[in-house]
XYZ file of C-alpha atoms in Angstrom:
32
model
C -99.748 -18.867 -45.699
C -102.318 -20.522 -43.472
C -103.248 -19.221 -40.059
C -105.073 -20.892 -37.219
C -108.254 -19.314 -35.870
C -106.348 -18.264 -32.766
C -103.659 -16.524 -34.803
C -106.283 -14.736 -36.895
C -108.042 -13.456 -33.773
C -104.728 -12.248 -32.338
C -103.868 -10.438 -35.567
C -107.332 -8.849 -35.757
C -107.034 -7.642 -32.178
C -103.622 -6.099 -32.843
C -104.848 -4.369 -36.005
C -107.982 -3.008 -34.335
C -105.976 -1.769 -31.360
C -103.521 -0.001 -33.650
C -106.346 1.565 -35.661
C -108.070 2.784 -32.508
C -104.866 4.410 -31.278
C -104.448 6.240 -34.587
C -108.077 7.186 -35.207
C -109.382 8.058 -31.731
C -107.107 11.025 -30.956
C -107.521 12.572 -34.402
C -111.226 12.125 -35.041
C -112.661 11.116 -31.681
C -114.289 8.037 -33.172
C -115.076 5.129 -30.888
C -114.596 1.770 -32.556
C -116.553 -0.960 -30.827
């Protein structure tokens, strides 16, 4: 499956946001 650059950026943003929500409360790590 091929993605456009815009779709890739959207997916990355969603993944990073989800990871931050999971990781921050448990470990207090700030992901920049």
